Short mmCIF file of C-alpha atoms (C1' of nucleotides) in Angstrom, two decimals:
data_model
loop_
_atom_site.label_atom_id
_atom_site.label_comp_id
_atom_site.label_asym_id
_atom_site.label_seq_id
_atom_site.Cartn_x
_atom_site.Cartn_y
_atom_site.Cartn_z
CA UNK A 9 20.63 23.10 -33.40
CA UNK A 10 17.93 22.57 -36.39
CA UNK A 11 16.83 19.28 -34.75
CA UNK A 12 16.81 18.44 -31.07
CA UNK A 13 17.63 15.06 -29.47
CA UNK A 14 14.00 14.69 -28.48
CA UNK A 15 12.85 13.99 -31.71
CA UNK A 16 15.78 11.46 -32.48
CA UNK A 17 15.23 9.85 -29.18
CA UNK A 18 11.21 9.06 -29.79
CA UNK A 19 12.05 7.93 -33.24
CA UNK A 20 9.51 11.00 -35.09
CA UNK A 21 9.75 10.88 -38.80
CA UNK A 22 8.63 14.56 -38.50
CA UNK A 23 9.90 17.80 -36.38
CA UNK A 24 7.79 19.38 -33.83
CA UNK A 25 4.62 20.41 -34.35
CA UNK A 26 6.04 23.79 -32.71
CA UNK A 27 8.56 24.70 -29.95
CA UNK A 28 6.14 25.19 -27.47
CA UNK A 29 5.86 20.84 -27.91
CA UNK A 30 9.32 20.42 -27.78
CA UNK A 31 10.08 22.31 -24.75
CA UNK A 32 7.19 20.53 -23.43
CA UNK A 33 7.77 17.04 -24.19
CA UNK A 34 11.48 17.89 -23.11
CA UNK A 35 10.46 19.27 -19.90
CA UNK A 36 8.12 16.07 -19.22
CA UNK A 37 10.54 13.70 -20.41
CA UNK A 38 13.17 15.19 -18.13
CA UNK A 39 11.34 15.32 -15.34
CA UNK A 40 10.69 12.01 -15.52
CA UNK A 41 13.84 10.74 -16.01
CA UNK A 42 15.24 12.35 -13.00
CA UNK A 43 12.49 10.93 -11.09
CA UNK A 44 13.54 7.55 -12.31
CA UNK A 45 16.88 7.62 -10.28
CA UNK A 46 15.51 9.02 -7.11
CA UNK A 47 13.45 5.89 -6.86
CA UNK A 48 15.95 3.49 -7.28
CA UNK A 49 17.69 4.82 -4.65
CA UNK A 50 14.82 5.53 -2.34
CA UNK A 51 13.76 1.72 -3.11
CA UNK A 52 17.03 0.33 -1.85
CA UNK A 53 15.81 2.15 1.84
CA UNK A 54 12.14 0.42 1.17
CA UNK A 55 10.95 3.65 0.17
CA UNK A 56 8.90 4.82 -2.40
CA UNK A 57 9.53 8.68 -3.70
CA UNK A 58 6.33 9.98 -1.92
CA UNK A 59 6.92 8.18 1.02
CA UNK A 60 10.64 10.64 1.24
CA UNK A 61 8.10 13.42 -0.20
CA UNK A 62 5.86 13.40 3.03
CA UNK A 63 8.98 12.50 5.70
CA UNK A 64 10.91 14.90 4.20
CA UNK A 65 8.04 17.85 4.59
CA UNK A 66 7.07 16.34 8.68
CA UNK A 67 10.77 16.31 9.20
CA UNK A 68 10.91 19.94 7.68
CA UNK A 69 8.02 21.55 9.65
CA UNK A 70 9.52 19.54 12.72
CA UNK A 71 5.91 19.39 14.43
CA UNK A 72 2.89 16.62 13.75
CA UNK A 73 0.67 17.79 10.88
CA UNK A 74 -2.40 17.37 9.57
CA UNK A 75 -3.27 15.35 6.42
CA UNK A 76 -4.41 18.70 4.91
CA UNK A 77 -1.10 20.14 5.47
CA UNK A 78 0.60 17.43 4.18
CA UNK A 79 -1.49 17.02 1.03
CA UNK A 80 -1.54 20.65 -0.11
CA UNK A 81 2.65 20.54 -0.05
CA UNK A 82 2.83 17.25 -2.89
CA UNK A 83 0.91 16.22 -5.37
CA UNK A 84 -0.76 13.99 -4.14
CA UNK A 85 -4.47 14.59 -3.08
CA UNK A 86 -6.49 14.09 -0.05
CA UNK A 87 -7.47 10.84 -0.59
CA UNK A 88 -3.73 9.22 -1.27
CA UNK A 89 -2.76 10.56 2.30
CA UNK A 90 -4.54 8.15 3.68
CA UNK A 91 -2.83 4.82 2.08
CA UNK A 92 0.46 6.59 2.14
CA UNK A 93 0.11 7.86 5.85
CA UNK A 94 -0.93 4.31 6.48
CA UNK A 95 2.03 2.50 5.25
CA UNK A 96 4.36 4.41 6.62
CA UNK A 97 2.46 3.81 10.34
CA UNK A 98 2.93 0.27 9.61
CA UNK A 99 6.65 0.65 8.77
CA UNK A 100 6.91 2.45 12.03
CA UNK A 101 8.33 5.59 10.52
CA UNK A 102 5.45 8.25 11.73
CA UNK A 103 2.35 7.70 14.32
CA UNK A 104 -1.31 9.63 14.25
CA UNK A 105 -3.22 10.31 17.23
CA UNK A 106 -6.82 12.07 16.87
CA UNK A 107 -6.20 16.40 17.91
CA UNK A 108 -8.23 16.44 20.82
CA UNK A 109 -9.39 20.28 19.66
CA UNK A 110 -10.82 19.17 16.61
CA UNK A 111 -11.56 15.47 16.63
CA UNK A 112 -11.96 15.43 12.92
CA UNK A 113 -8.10 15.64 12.50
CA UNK A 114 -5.63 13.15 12.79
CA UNK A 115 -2.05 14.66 13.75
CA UNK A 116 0.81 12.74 11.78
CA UNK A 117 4.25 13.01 13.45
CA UNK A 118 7.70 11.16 12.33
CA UNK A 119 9.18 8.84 14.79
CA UNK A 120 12.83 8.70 15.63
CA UNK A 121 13.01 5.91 13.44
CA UNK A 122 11.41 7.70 10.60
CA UNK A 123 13.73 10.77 10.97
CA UNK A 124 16.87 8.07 11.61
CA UNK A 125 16.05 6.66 8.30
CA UNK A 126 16.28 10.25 6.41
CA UNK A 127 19.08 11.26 8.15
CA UNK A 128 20.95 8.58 6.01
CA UNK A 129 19.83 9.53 3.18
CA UNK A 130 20.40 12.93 3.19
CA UNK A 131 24.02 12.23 2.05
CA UNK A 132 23.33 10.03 -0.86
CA UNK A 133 20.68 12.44 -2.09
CA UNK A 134 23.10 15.50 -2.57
CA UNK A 135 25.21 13.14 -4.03
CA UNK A 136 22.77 11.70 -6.87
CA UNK A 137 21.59 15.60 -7.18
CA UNK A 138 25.26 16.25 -8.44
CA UNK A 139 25.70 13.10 -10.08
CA UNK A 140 22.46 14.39 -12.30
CA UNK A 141 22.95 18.40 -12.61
CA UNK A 142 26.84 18.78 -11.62
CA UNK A 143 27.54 18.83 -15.16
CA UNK A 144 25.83 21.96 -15.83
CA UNK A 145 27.73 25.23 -14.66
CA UNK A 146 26.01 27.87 -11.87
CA UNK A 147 24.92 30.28 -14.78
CA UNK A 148 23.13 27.32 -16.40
CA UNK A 149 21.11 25.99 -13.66
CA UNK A 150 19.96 29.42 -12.99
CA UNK A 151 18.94 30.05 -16.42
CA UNK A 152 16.65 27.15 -16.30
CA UNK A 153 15.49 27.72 -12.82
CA UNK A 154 14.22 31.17 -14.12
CA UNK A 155 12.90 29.76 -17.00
CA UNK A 156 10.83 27.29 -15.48
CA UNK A 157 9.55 29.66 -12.77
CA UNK A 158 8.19 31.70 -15.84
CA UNK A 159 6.89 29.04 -17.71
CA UNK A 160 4.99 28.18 -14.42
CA UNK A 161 3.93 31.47 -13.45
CA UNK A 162 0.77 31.71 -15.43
CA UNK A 163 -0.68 28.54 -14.23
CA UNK A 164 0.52 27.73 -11.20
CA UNK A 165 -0.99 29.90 -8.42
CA UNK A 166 -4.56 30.57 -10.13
CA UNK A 167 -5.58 28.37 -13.01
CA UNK B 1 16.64 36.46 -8.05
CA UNK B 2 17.75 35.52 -4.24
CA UNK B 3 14.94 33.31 -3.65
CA UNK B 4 13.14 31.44 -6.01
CA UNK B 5 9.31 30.81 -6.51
CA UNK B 6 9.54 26.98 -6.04
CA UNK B 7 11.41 27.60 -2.44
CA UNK B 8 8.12 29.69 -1.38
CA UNK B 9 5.57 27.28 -2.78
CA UNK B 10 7.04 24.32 -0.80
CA UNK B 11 7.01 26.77 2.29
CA UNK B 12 10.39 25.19 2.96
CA UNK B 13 12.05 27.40 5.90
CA UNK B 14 15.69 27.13 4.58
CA UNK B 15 16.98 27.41 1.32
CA UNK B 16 17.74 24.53 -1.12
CA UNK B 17 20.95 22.72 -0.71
CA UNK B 18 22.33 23.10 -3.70
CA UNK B 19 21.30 24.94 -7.47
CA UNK B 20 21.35 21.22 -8.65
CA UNK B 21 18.56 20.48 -6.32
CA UNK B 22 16.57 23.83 -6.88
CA UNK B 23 17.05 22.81 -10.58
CA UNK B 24 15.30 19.42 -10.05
CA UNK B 25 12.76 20.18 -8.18
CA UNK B 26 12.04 22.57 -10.71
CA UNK B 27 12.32 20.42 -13.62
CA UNK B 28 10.12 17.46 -11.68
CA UNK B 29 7.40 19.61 -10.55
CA UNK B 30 7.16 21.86 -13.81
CA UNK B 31 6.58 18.07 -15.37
CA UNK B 32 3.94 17.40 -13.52
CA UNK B 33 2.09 20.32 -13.48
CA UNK B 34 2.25 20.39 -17.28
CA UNK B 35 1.16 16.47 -17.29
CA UNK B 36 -2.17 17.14 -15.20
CA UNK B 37 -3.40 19.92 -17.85
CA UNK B 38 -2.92 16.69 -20.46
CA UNK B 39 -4.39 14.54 -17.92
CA UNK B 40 -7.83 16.94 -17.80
CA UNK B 41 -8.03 17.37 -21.77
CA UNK B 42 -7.65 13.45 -22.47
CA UNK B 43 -10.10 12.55 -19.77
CA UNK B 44 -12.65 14.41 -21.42
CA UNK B 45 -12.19 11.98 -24.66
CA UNK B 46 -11.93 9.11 -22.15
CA UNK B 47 -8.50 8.58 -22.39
CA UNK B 48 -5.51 8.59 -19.85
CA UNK B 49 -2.14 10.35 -21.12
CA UNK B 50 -0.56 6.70 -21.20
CA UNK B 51 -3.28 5.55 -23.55
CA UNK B 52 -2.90 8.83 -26.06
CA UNK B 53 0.78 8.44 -25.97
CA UNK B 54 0.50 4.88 -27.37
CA UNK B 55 -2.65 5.90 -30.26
CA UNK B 56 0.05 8.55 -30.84
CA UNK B 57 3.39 6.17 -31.66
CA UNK B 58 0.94 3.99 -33.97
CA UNK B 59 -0.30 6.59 -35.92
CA UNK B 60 2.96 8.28 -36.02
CA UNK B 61 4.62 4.61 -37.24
CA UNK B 62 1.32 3.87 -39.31
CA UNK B 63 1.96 0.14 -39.72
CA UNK B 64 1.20 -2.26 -37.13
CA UNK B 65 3.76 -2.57 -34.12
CA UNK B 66 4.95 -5.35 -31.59
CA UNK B 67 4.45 -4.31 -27.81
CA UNK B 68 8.36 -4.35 -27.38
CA UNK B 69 8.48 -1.70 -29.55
CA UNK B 70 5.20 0.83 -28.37
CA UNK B 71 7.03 0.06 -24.86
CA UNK B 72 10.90 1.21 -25.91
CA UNK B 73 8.86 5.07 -27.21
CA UNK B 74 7.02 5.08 -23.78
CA UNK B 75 7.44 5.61 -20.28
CA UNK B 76 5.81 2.16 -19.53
CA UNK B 77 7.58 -1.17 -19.23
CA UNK B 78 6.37 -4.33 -21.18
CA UNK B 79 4.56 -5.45 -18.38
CA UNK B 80 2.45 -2.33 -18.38
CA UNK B 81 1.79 -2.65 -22.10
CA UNK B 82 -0.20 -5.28 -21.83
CA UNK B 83 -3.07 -4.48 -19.79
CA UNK B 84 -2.73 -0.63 -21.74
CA UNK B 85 -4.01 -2.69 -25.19
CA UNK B 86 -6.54 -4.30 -23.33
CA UNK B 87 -8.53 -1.29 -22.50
CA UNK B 88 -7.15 0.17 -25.63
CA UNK B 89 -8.87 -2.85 -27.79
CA UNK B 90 -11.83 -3.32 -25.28
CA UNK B 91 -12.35 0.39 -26.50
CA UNK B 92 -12.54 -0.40 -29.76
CA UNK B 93 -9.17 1.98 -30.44
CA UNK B 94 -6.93 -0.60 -31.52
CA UNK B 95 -6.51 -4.34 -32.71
CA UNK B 96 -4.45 -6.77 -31.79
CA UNK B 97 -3.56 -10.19 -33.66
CA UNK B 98 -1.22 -12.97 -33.85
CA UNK B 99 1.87 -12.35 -36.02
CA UNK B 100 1.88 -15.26 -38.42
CA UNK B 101 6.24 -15.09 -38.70
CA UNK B 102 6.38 -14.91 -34.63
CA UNK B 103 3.79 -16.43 -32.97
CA UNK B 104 5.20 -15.02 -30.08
CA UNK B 105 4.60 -11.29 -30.98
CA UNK B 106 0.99 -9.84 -31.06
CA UNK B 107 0.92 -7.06 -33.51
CA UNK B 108 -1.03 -4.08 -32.53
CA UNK B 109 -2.97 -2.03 -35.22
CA UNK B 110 -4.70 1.70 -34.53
CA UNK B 111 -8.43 1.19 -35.59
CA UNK B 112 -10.28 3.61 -38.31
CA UNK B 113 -12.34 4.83 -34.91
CA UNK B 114 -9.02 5.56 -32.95
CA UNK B 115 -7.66 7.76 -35.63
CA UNK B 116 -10.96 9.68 -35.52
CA UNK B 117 -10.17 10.35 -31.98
CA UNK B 118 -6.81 11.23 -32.23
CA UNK B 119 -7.66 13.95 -35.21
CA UNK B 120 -10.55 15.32 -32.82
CA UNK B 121 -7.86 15.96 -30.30
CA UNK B 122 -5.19 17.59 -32.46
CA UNK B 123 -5.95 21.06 -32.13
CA UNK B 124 -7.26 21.06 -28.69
CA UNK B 125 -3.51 19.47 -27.90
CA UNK B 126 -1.67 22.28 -29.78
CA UNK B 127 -4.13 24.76 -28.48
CA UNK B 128 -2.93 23.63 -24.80
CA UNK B 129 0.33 23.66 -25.86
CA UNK B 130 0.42 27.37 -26.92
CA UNK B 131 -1.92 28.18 -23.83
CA UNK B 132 0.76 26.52 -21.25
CA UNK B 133 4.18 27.41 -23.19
CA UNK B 134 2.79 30.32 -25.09
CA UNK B 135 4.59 33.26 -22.77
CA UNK B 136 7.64 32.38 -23.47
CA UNK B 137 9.40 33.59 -26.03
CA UNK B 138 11.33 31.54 -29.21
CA UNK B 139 14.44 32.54 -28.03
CA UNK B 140 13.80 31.66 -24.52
CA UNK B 141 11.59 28.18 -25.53
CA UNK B 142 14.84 27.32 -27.64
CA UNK B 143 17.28 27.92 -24.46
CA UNK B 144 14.73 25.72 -22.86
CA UNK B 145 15.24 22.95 -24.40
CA UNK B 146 19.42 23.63 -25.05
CA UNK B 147 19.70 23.40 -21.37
CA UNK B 148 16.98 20.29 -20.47
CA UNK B 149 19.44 18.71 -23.52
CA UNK B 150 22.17 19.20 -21.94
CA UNK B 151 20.94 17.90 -18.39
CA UNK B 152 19.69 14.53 -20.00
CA UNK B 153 22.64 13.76 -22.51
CA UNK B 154 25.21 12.28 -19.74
CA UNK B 155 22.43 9.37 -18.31
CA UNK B 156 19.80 9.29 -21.54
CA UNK B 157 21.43 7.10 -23.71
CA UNK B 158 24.02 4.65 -21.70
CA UNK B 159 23.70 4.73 -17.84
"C1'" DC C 3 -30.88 25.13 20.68
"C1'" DT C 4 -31.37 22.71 16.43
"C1'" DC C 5 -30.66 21.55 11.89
"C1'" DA C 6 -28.21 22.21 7.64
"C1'" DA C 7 -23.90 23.27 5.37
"C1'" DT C 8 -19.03 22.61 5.77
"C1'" DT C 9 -14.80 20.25 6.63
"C1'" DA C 10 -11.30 16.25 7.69
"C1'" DG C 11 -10.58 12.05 6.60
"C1'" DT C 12 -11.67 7.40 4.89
"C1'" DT C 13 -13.36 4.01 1.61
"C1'" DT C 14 -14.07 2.28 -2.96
"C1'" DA C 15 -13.17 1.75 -7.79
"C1'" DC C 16 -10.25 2.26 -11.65
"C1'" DA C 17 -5.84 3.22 -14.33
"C1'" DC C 18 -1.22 2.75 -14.15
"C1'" DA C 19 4.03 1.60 -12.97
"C1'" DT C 20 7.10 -1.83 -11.23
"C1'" DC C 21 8.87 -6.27 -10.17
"C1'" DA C 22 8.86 -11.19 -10.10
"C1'" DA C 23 7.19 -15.29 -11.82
"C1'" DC C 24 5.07 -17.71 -15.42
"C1'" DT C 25 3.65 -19.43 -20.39
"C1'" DA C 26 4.45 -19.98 -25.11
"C1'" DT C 27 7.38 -19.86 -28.81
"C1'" DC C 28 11.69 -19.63 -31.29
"C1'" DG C 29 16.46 -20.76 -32.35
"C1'" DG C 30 20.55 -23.23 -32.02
"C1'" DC C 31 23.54 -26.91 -30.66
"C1'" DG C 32 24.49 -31.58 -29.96
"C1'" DC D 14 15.51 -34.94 -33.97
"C1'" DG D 15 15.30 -33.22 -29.29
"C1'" DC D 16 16.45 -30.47 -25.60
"C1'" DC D 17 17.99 -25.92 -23.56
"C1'" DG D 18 18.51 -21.18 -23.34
"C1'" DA D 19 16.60 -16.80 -25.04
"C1'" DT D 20 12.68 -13.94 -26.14
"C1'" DA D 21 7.56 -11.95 -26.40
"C1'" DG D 22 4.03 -11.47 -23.80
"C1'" DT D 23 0.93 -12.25 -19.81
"C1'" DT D 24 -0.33 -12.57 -14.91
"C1'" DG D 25 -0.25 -11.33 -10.04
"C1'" DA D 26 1.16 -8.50 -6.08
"C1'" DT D 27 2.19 -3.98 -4.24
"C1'" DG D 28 2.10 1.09 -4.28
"C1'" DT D 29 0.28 5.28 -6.02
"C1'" DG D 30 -2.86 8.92 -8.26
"C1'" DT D 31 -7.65 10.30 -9.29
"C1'" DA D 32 -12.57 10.81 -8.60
"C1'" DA D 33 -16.83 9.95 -6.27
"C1'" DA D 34 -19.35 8.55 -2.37
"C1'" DC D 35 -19.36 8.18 2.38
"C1'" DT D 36 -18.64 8.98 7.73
"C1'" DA D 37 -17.75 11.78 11.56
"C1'" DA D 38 -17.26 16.04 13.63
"C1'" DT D 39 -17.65 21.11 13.66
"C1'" DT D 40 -19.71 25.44 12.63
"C1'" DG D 41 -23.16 28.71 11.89
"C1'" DA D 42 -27.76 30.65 10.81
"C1'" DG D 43 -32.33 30.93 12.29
#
DNA sequence: CTCAATTAGTTTACACATCAACTATCGGCG
DNA sequence: CGCCGATAGTTGATGTGTAAACTAATTGAG
């Protein structure tokens, strides 16, 4: 246990400065990786992983939203909204109409084709979830879900 | 315990559909909130994460390195490399010359003034580090990273 | 009522990741 | 020797994230 994979894997002659840089790299590392499959398979379906992000959260909520909304649920900011928001009109997967009661918002709602597109993708998205984390037992996966929940806790409502 | 945090902040109605995906969602977005914390430090020294990563590999290998092998230790592709030591060297951080063995490889040297910046920025980093990761304890930092191990080791090396 | 502050959203500019296509160089095989 | 495949690196196109400046519409204080 003396010397993590981490370090092997990024070739440091040295350890870790301190664990609080080795959980961190590991988390950030990890994270990424996992991202890394997700958009291979969200590229085979033309998609890009914030693309799924935002039709996943209009299909969610089940009503048109506002870029606001929308924004404040990934991480992407206001002004990426409007590119990604765009794209997808093109592809035909959501529309946006100007809200009559406030004229400075733009209501985004998913077409049938947008929510015809997730539905068949649901499937193959549990599946690379347990493909990634099956391997880990119940007791495990809650352990790091509660871990990570405290490591975010400090910093993640106020900063 | 029933609910977790990460279910609330995504104001998702139902719960997850599996521990595996609570897990990743967890592990992705605990990534990225750590990453933008990095993000706001570097930009204050006028550099991007990507950029500090690579002044980071060269000083750690202290002897000048090909791209291939700065882009095997990153997150970036070759591709990406290139136009990273461009800003890099337009900044005056780095070098970048001819091999004389392989013309083909362009060896790529960390400058006297780039090592001033990265020794500036080592104990703001490790200040962060304790600031972010700091609440945790050893015990539960080292169960951290056991588990985030474990979840890479079946796809990290071979997939 | 009118004007200033606020808010929603867009545009622009830059850094970056990814992929595909391209250039230059090396190495080996005939 | 000369050509052909492999390799290092670059370039260009597309998509995204970030910040700053901008437009359009609403709200509120005097």
């Amino acid at each position: 246990m003396a010397e993590g994979k981490l370090q092997r894997e990024v070739k440091k002659k040295r350890p870790f400065d301190s664990a609080e840089q080795e959980a961190l790299l590991n988390v950030v590392r990890t994270g990424d990786r996992l991202q890394i499959h997700f958009t291979r398979l969200f590229r085979e379906h033309e998609l890009t992983p914030s693309q799924y992000n935002v039709l996943r959260i209009l299909r969610g909520e089940g009503r048109p939203m506002e870029c606001m909304e929308i924004a404040e649920r990934t991480v992407a900011v206001v002004p990426g909204i409007t590119g990604l928001i765009d794209r997808l009109e093109k592809a035909g997967l959501v529309t946006r109409q100007q809200s009559q009661e406030d004229r400075r918002v733009y209501l985004v709602t998913i077409t049938a084709c947008g929510l015809a597109l997730l539905a068949g993708l649901d499937e193959p998205v549990l599946a690379l979830h347990r493909k990634l984390l099956g391997h880990l037992t119940q007791s495990e996966l809650e352990q790091l879900i509660r871990l990570l929940e405290k490591a975010r806790s400090p910093w993640e409502d106020a900063d």
